[in-house]
Amino acid sequence: MIRLDNISKQHGPQILFIDASAAILRGEKIGLVGPNGAGKSTVFRLIMGEESADDGQISIDRNVTIGHFSQDVGEMRGTSAVVATMDGAGPVSAMAKEMRELESAMADPARASELDALVDRFGHVQARFDELGGYALEARAREIMAGLGFSQEMMDGDVGNLSGGWKMRVALARILLMRPNVLLLDEPSNHLDIESIIWLEGFLKNHDGALLMTTHDREFMNRVVGKIIEIDGGVLTTYSGNYDFYEKQRALGEAQAEAAYQRQQAMLAKEIRFIERFKAQASHAAQVQSRVKKLDKIEKLEPPRRRRTLTFAFPPTPRSGEDVVKLAGVGKAYGSKVIYDNLDLMIRRKERWAVMGVNGAGKSTLLKLVAGEIVPDAGTVTLGAGVRLGYFAQHAMELLDPDKTVYETLEEAFPLASVGTLKSLGGCFGFSGGDIDKICRVLSGGEKARVVMARLLFDRPNLLVLDEPTNHLDLATKEMLLSSLRDFEGTMLFVSHDRRFLSALSNRVLELVPEGVHTYGGGYLEYVARSGHEAPGLRA
């Protein structure tokens, strides 16, 4: 359906692709992966015709329709969310819009002289609208929006009143409603809760068209795609299988390339030693010349490119008492909405509580109560002896001083740390070399999250309270954070929509449901097995 043949592309001094080739075939579900800045978004723009390749050819079969979802959502206002969704559904949405305009015109006394022509045009448009399944459009739009977490009230409300994250969901719903032959989705799971992510998985798996997507949600990618296209070092490499299979195959390929390079280096060293030893001896002249010619003909292998992996080890942290947090008779309400009523909870040392609940259930409220960001209306929240708390809030990135560099931000938090220590800390979180001198104003959401996380984890907490810590983080940083937190010796209370994160780190689950609070003694996988669902909002 879509082919990229020997594509070359350069942005200023940065070379993105050199003679790169890949194909999207009918019905394929493909994950597009690669380091930040490798050119994933550029691939989408090349396919959409928003950029041109410097060399090579991009060919798209005739009559192929493409739907492209990106993080760059345009202005939305002046209409309901459901109408804004339907307005993006291709030709049928244009007809729906024209029908609304014709209905308004036919009701306008000032245009009474045009009534016959308006009625005639309305009849033609209505017939074509019906042929294209337009009368089922609103029902399909509402079904998709419900899957993405919209309430009926939100669907019918002004789209301009929605937050940026919810406008992203409207933009995604538009593309899904369009039902194109090819879906290009750039981070579709961003801004979605776990229930919406699981719904989207099912939708994409059942979509009969092709799919090319990027995502930082490893589990989501594993469940949806059957092929991976990797961008790295200017080359597009295709792997069959999901992300886990790709990772194993890439590691195997890298090990084989390293072994082949080392074998050749050993052979070359041996030949060179022979030549150096006997080049002055006439009796070995023929052998020396033979080996020189042999070396000239050998195609030298390039040293394998070694991926830089992020690693962070927690500095020694003081041990807390056995009772870390105690909530006794806690009540909390916002206006008439009661969030907690007489909540009791004890969190003990080394417990790792994952907090589950639908939007509005009170997950972030619980974390704020424990972190001391808000106070309960009733009851008490008490931290135990020796507790040193580290709190990561969803809005934490907004609190960074935009005019300070990454280094200055870390230096302000840890004024007694040496220059080398702070630079090493920055490097652990992906700010090596000149990147540590970037000012916070120009950082991406993921980079800001890494700065906040570096500052938080280096402060030697023994209680971590984390509200969606993996939002905006790329796969490499997520893996580093996951590996670090596995080795964390303290206590955790966290909210996350990342199922890999939930599965790997939790040993307790607190589920917030309308009937109250349920606790599970095992981790997330045991919660799924015992409850029969992957998230509270997915009850049958």
XYZ file of C-alpha atoms in Angstrom:
540
model
C 0.000 0.000 0.000
C 2.800 2.403 0.954
C 6.466 1.992 0.043
C 9.545 4.001 0.954
C 12.318 3.193 -1.529
C 15.909 4.308 -0.894
C 14.833 7.415 1.012
C 17.424 9.962 2.090
C 16.536 12.909 4.309
C 18.569 15.528 6.114
C 17.508 18.271 8.551
C 20.291 20.831 8.599
C 23.465 19.004 9.695
C 21.461 16.009 10.981
C 21.168 13.059 8.589
C 17.959 11.134 9.336
C 17.873 8.547 6.527
C 20.382 7.223 4.026
C 18.955 4.989 1.263
C 16.329 3.711 3.720
C 13.528 1.418 2.563
C 10.386 -0.021 4.175
C 6.849 -1.031 3.223
C 3.395 -0.972 4.787
C 1.305 -3.828 3.397
C -2.458 -4.248 3.529
C -3.748 -5.047 7.014
C -0.329 -4.929 8.709
C -0.049 -3.567 12.256
C 3.417 -1.988 12.581
C 5.264 -0.344 15.456
C 7.729 2.409 14.498
C 10.581 2.573 17.020
C 13.891 4.352 17.452
C 15.761 6.782 19.713
C 14.399 10.282 20.263
C 15.263 12.452 17.265
C 15.860 9.460 14.974
C 13.111 10.589 12.579
C 9.908 8.769 13.558
C 7.684 11.837 13.132
C 9.513 12.649 9.882
C 8.406 9.272 8.464
C 4.784 10.267 9.116
C 5.280 13.681 7.511
C 6.925 12.124 4.444
C 4.006 9.732 3.983
C 1.494 12.573 4.433
C 3.372 14.718 1.904
C 4.070 17.402 4.505
C 7.806 16.993 3.788
C 9.696 15.753 0.739
C 12.557 13.282 0.681
C 15.929 14.621 -0.479
C 16.338 11.466 -2.532
C 14.427 8.248 -3.181
C 10.731 7.682 -3.724
C 7.563 7.333 -1.628
C 4.749 5.545 -3.439
C 1.168 5.172 -2.231
C -1.348 2.936 -3.997
C -4.326 4.619 -5.650
C -7.515 5.046 -3.626
C -5.658 4.567 -0.318
C -7.066 6.809 2.424
C -4.754 7.816 5.264
C -5.704 9.044 8.715
C -2.912 10.755 10.670
C -3.081 11.431 14.401
C -0.295 13.573 15.855
C 0.264 15.358 19.167
C -0.180 18.721 17.431
C -3.913 19.354 17.916
C -5.349 22.443 16.248
C -7.823 24.934 17.649
C -11.185 23.435 18.649
C -14.136 25.496 19.834
C -17.621 26.638 18.977
C -19.225 23.216 18.611
C -19.942 20.142 20.697
C -17.260 17.499 21.142
C -19.326 14.915 19.262
C -19.886 17.268 16.295
C -16.159 18.147 16.295
C -15.449 14.412 16.128
C -17.879 13.855 13.250
C -16.428 16.828 11.364
C -13.219 14.872 10.877
C -14.773 11.741 9.391
C -13.923 12.393 5.737
C -16.471 12.941 2.896
C -19.449 11.890 4.998
C -18.633 14.572 7.562
C -18.530 17.213 4.825
C -22.000 16.119 3.764
C -23.264 16.231 7.342
C -21.940 19.783 7.593
C -23.600 20.785 4.320
C -26.902 19.263 5.473
C -26.784 21.345 8.668
C -26.074 24.474 6.607
C -28.920 23.663 4.181
C -31.347 23.063 7.060
C -30.417 26.474 8.465
C -30.807 28.095 5.050
C -34.244 26.499 4.449
C -35.448 27.893 7.789
C -34.185 31.408 6.944
C -37.091 33.698 5.741
C -34.538 35.890 3.929
C -33.767 32.985 1.584
C -37.356 31.978 0.808
C -36.817 32.691 -2.904
C -34.110 29.968 -2.981
C -36.250 27.374 -1.210
C -36.854 25.072 -4.216
C -33.148 24.964 -5.061
C -32.204 24.430 -1.409
C -34.704 21.580 -1.034
C -33.460 19.955 -4.236
C -29.817 20.188 -3.106
C -30.734 18.898 0.343
C -32.388 15.838 -1.250
C -29.257 14.981 -3.259
C -26.909 15.472 -0.312
C -29.162 13.518 2.018
C -29.333 10.557 -0.389
C -25.545 10.410 -0.710
C -25.156 10.855 3.059
C -27.449 7.846 3.574
C -25.495 5.756 1.028
C -22.270 6.390 2.978
C -23.844 5.291 6.265
C -24.073 8.826 7.552
C -27.085 8.204 9.784
C -25.025 5.735 11.787
C -22.194 8.280 12.042
C -23.261 9.893 15.294
C -23.870 6.522 16.957
C -20.396 5.343 15.877
C -18.855 8.638 17.020
C -20.443 8.311 20.451
C -19.349 4.672 20.732
C -15.726 5.596 19.959
C -15.804 8.578 22.318
C -17.246 6.423 25.108
C -14.399 3.970 24.541
C -11.941 6.858 24.926
C -13.490 7.835 28.256
C -15.978 10.601 27.349
C -19.182 10.899 29.368
C -22.388 11.843 27.530
C -22.186 15.277 29.139
C -18.660 15.817 27.779
C -19.679 14.635 24.299
C -22.479 17.206 24.124
C -20.515 20.030 25.783
C -18.479 22.700 23.984
C -15.226 21.182 22.758
C -13.506 24.496 23.526
C -14.026 23.919 27.253
C -12.040 20.686 27.231
C -8.445 20.467 28.476
C -5.608 19.854 26.049
C -5.546 16.152 26.926
C -9.259 15.722 26.196
C -8.919 17.644 22.924
C -6.249 15.092 21.998
C -8.876 12.406 22.553
C -11.289 14.245 20.267
C -8.599 14.374 17.582
C -7.943 10.643 18.011
C -11.674 9.855 17.884
C -11.906 11.774 14.576
C -9.234 9.590 12.981
C -10.768 6.348 14.276
C -14.229 7.402 13.053
C -12.799 8.110 9.614
C -11.970 4.385 9.131
C -9.107 5.016 6.656
C -7.181 2.262 4.835
C -4.044 3.307 6.732
C -3.838 4.678 10.260
C -0.750 6.697 11.192
C -0.812 7.171 14.953
C 1.861 9.174 16.774
C 1.697 8.313 20.493
C -2.050 7.511 20.568
C -1.949 6.242 24.162
C -0.679 9.559 25.586
C -3.319 11.247 27.771
C -5.371 8.032 27.975
C -6.229 6.185 31.175
C -5.800 2.437 31.416
C -9.431 1.691 30.524
C -9.199 3.774 27.333
C -5.860 2.220 26.400
C -7.319 -1.279 26.684
C -10.373 -0.238 24.631
C -8.084 1.264 21.968
C -6.090 -1.978 21.831
C -9.229 -3.886 20.932
C -10.291 -1.300 18.365
C -6.925 -1.336 16.594
C -6.650 -5.123 16.615
C -10.087 -5.338 14.958
C -9.377 -2.529 12.470
C -9.140 -4.145 9.038
C -6.826 -1.471 7.620
C -3.088 -1.066 8.045
C -1.551 0.657 11.064
C 1.778 2.408 11.636
C 2.211 3.790 15.140
C 4.705 5.062 17.668
C 4.079 4.581 21.368
C 6.015 4.653 24.621
C 3.664 2.020 26.069
C 5.473 -1.277 25.609
C 2.533 -3.487 26.631
C 0.193 -1.613 24.300
C 2.591 -2.140 21.386
C 3.084 -5.815 22.228
C -0.652 -6.453 22.113
C -1.348 -4.609 18.873
C 1.539 -4.909 16.406
C 2.963 -7.880 14.523
C 5.851 -6.082 12.851
C 8.445 -3.510 13.919
C 10.235 -0.929 11.772
C 13.282 0.441 13.582
C 14.916 3.767 12.714
C 18.518 3.956 13.849
C 21.634 5.457 12.323
C 19.847 6.513 9.142
C 18.625 2.988 8.369
C 15.123 1.460 8.444
C 15.235 -2.175 9.601
C 12.149 -4.398 9.585
C 11.520 -7.151 12.151
C 8.627 -9.607 12.222
C 6.899 -9.949 15.582
C 5.945 -7.652 18.451
C 8.204 -5.363 20.481
C 9.481 -8.069 22.835
C 10.464 -10.268 19.854
C 12.124 -7.299 18.137
C 14.152 -6.532 21.257
C 15.421 -10.120 21.449
C 16.249 -10.222 17.725
C 18.048 -6.886 17.882
C 20.102 -8.037 20.877
C 20.955 -11.259 19.046
C 21.963 -9.302 15.926
C 24.115 -6.929 17.977
C 25.853 -9.861 19.704
C 26.527 -11.556 16.374
C 27.883 -8.315 14.852
C 30.127 -7.774 17.873
C 31.435 -11.374 17.673
C 32.106 -11.068 13.921
C 33.943 -7.766 14.443
C 36.096 -9.191 17.244
C 36.944 -12.291 15.170
C 38.013 -10.111 12.258
C 40.056 -7.836 14.526
C 41.849 -10.864 15.962
C 42.552 -12.213 12.470
C 43.814 -8.829 11.245
C 46.072 -8.441 14.279
C 47.541 -11.896 13.666
C 48.253 -11.141 9.987
C 49.767 -7.753 10.793
C 52.050 -9.313 13.420
C 53.285 -11.831 10.819
C 53.931 -9.091 8.243
C 55.784 -6.901 10.759
C 57.890 -9.838 11.959
C 58.998 -11.164 8.566
C 58.853 -8.172 6.190
C 62.655 -7.714 6.323
C 63.447 -11.386 5.661
C 63.960 -12.367 2.020
C 63.058 -15.988 2.765
C 59.481 -14.908 3.714
C 59.049 -12.218 1.055
C 56.477 -14.210 -0.960
C 54.412 -15.032 2.132
C 54.522 -11.422 3.322
C 53.383 -10.112 -0.077
C 50.612 -12.713 -0.191
C 49.305 -11.635 3.185
C 49.516 -7.917 2.343
C 47.393 -8.566 -0.767
C 44.976 -10.628 1.327
C 44.544 -7.773 3.808
C 43.983 -5.279 0.985
C 41.113 -7.402 -0.355
C 39.363 -7.953 2.965
C 36.272 -5.768 3.500
C 36.841 -4.276 6.926
C 33.890 -4.485 9.308
C 32.861 -1.275 11.020
C 32.869 -1.338 14.843
C 29.300 -2.161 15.935
C 27.340 0.829 17.178
C 26.822 0.416 20.895
C 23.572 1.745 22.306
C 23.908 4.028 25.286
C 21.745 2.681 28.084
C 20.524 4.866 30.922
C 21.249 3.541 34.411
C 20.522 5.039 37.807
C 21.417 3.520 41.165
C 19.720 4.837 44.278
C 22.126 6.413 46.753
C 21.968 4.815 50.225
C 18.765 5.870 51.942
C 17.962 5.876 55.676
C 15.661 3.117 56.865
C 12.186 4.150 57.997
C 10.118 2.600 60.766
C 7.905 -0.391 59.982
C 4.691 1.703 59.936
C 5.251 4.201 57.115
C 1.833 5.852 56.550
C -1.371 5.604 58.574
C -4.706 6.982 57.357
C -7.380 6.874 60.087
C -11.027 7.827 59.475
C -10.066 10.052 56.544
C -12.826 12.006 54.832
C -12.404 14.250 51.791
C -14.948 15.961 49.554
C -14.932 18.570 46.809
C -18.192 20.433 47.135
C -20.990 17.865 47.096
C -18.747 15.143 45.638
C -17.517 12.850 48.396
C -14.172 11.266 47.518
C -13.403 9.483 50.807
C -15.586 8.755 53.816
C -13.953 7.185 56.877
C -11.004 5.688 54.982
C -8.542 3.579 56.983
C -5.266 2.400 55.471
C -1.901 1.300 56.835
C 1.171 1.277 54.569
C 4.158 -0.655 55.931
C 7.830 -0.626 55.045
C 8.751 -2.135 51.648
C 5.108 -2.345 50.567
C 4.471 -1.094 47.021
C 0.862 0.001 46.650
C -0.579 0.544 43.175
C -3.719 2.676 43.354
C -6.373 1.745 40.772
C -9.598 3.584 39.953
C -11.521 5.273 37.152
C -11.135 8.999 36.445
C -12.480 10.956 39.389
C -12.266 8.043 41.821
C -9.723 9.879 43.969
C -6.354 8.359 43.039
C -4.449 11.648 42.872
C -6.344 12.911 45.928
C -5.060 9.981 47.983
C -1.481 10.654 46.895
C -1.828 14.359 47.698
C -3.161 13.514 51.172
C -0.175 11.253 51.878
C 2.273 13.808 50.458
C 0.759 16.576 52.592
C -0.253 18.627 49.555
C -3.832 18.757 50.859
C -5.385 18.057 54.261
C -8.329 15.753 54.978
C -11.712 17.175 55.927
C -11.890 14.556 58.660
C -9.522 12.015 60.183
C -5.747 12.002 60.155
C -2.839 11.153 57.851
C 0.335 10.319 59.772
C 3.827 9.554 58.487
C 5.844 7.081 60.543
C 9.217 7.466 62.212
C 12.182 8.199 59.968
C 10.091 8.609 56.812
C 11.769 10.693 54.101
C 9.160 11.403 51.425
C 9.661 11.992 47.696
C 6.578 13.107 45.748
C 6.200 13.198 41.978
C 3.043 15.062 40.947
C 1.510 15.155 37.472
C 2.043 18.923 37.355
C 5.618 18.738 38.699
C 7.126 19.718 35.335
C 5.266 23.034 35.422
C 7.173 24.029 38.583
C 10.603 23.992 36.918
C 12.159 27.441 36.486
C 12.028 27.897 32.688
C 15.107 30.153 32.672
C 17.415 27.753 34.514
C 19.471 25.075 32.772
C 19.204 21.402 33.669
C 22.535 21.664 35.514
C 21.427 24.775 37.425
C 18.179 23.052 38.407
C 20.084 20.088 39.860
C 22.673 22.375 41.480
C 19.918 24.389 43.184
C 18.458 21.187 44.643
C 21.840 19.763 45.728
C 24.200 22.719 46.394
C 26.747 20.542 48.223
C 27.123 18.008 45.387
C 30.242 18.227 43.226
C 30.175 19.237 39.559
C 31.106 15.670 38.560
C 28.322 14.171 40.668
C 25.682 16.475 39.166
C 26.885 15.821 35.619
C 26.817 12.086 36.274
C 23.274 12.425 37.630
C 22.227 14.338 34.515
C 23.833 11.668 32.337
C 21.876 8.917 34.136
C 18.691 10.656 33.019
C 19.733 11.293 29.428
C 21.393 14.724 29.770
C 24.949 13.978 28.724
C 27.409 16.384 27.133
C 25.905 19.738 26.181
C 22.340 18.588 26.920
C 22.845 19.356 30.614
C 23.188 23.047 29.673
C 19.783 23.210 27.962
C 17.407 25.688 29.574
C 14.190 24.161 30.908
C 12.059 26.369 28.658
C 13.095 24.433 25.540
C 12.790 20.935 27.031
C 10.111 18.530 25.830
C 7.570 17.116 28.285
C 9.599 13.924 28.570
C 12.847 15.800 29.214
C 11.193 17.904 31.934
C 9.873 14.735 33.556
C 13.415 13.304 33.561
C 14.768 16.440 35.306
C 12.081 16.226 37.994
C 12.680 12.494 38.441
C 16.473 12.985 38.734
C 15.997 15.637 41.398
C 13.485 13.507 43.277
C 15.356 10.184 43.288
C 18.768 11.657 44.162
C 17.311 13.188 47.338
C 17.453 9.764 49.055
C 13.735 9.276 49.837
C 12.574 6.074 51.547
C 8.900 6.666 50.660
C 8.091 7.386 47.025
C 4.662 8.800 46.159
C 4.416 8.798 42.366
C 1.463 10.108 40.341
C 1.768 8.837 36.733
C 5.578 8.945 36.736
C 5.861 7.395 33.262
C 3.803 10.047 31.456
C 5.894 11.588 28.655
C 8.826 9.204 29.233
C 10.261 7.363 26.234
C 10.792 3.603 26.270
C 14.490 3.811 27.206
C 13.854 6.125 30.178
C 10.898 3.999 31.303
C 13.095 0.909 31.308
C 15.781 2.738 33.310
C 13.219 3.978 35.829
C 11.639 0.542 36.096
C 15.015 -1.106 36.662
C 15.954 1.480 39.297
C 12.660 1.200 41.165
C 12.887 -2.599 41.203
C 16.041 -2.173 43.318
C 14.548 0.546 45.530
C 14.687 -0.573 49.168
C 11.961 1.746 50.447
C 8.168 1.976 50.260
C 6.026 3.062 47.309
C 2.554 4.405 46.695
C 1.878 5.073 43.030
C -0.641 5.616 40.257
C 0.158 4.508 36.717
C -1.645 3.528 33.520
C 1.421 1.584 32.331
C 0.683 -2.122 32.845
C 4.346 -3.132 32.601
C 5.109 -0.663 35.385
C 2.159 -1.912 37.460
C 3.091 -5.577 36.972
C 6.793 -5.169 37.734
C 6.608 -2.927 40.802
C 3.445 -3.497 42.808
C 3.023 -5.986 45.634
C -0.243 -4.504 46.880
C -3.249 -3.023 45.030
C -5.740 -0.504 46.383
C -8.821 -0.384 44.150
C -11.136 2.622 44.446
C -14.694 1.780 43.369
C -18.093 3.455 43.991
C -18.873 0.932 46.737
C -15.708 1.861 48.604
C -12.159 0.533 48.752
C -10.901 -2.953 47.911
C -7.391 -4.108 48.815
C -5.474 -6.977 47.244
C -2.512 -8.590 48.979
C -0.626 -9.446 45.781
C 0.591 -7.225 42.990
C -1.142 -6.124 39.804
C -1.053 -9.544 38.113
C -2.741 -11.132 41.129
C -5.272 -8.290 41.140
C -6.134 -9.050 37.491
C -6.446 -12.777 38.227
C -8.620 -12.292 41.316
C -10.800 -9.432 40.054
C -11.204 -10.702 36.484
C -10.411 -7.326 34.920
C -7.339 -5.248 34.113
C -8.791 -2.002 35.457
C -11.782 -1.030 37.630
C -13.689 0.584 34.722
C -13.655 -2.657 32.717
C -16.120 -4.597 34.853
C -18.528 -6.664 32.773
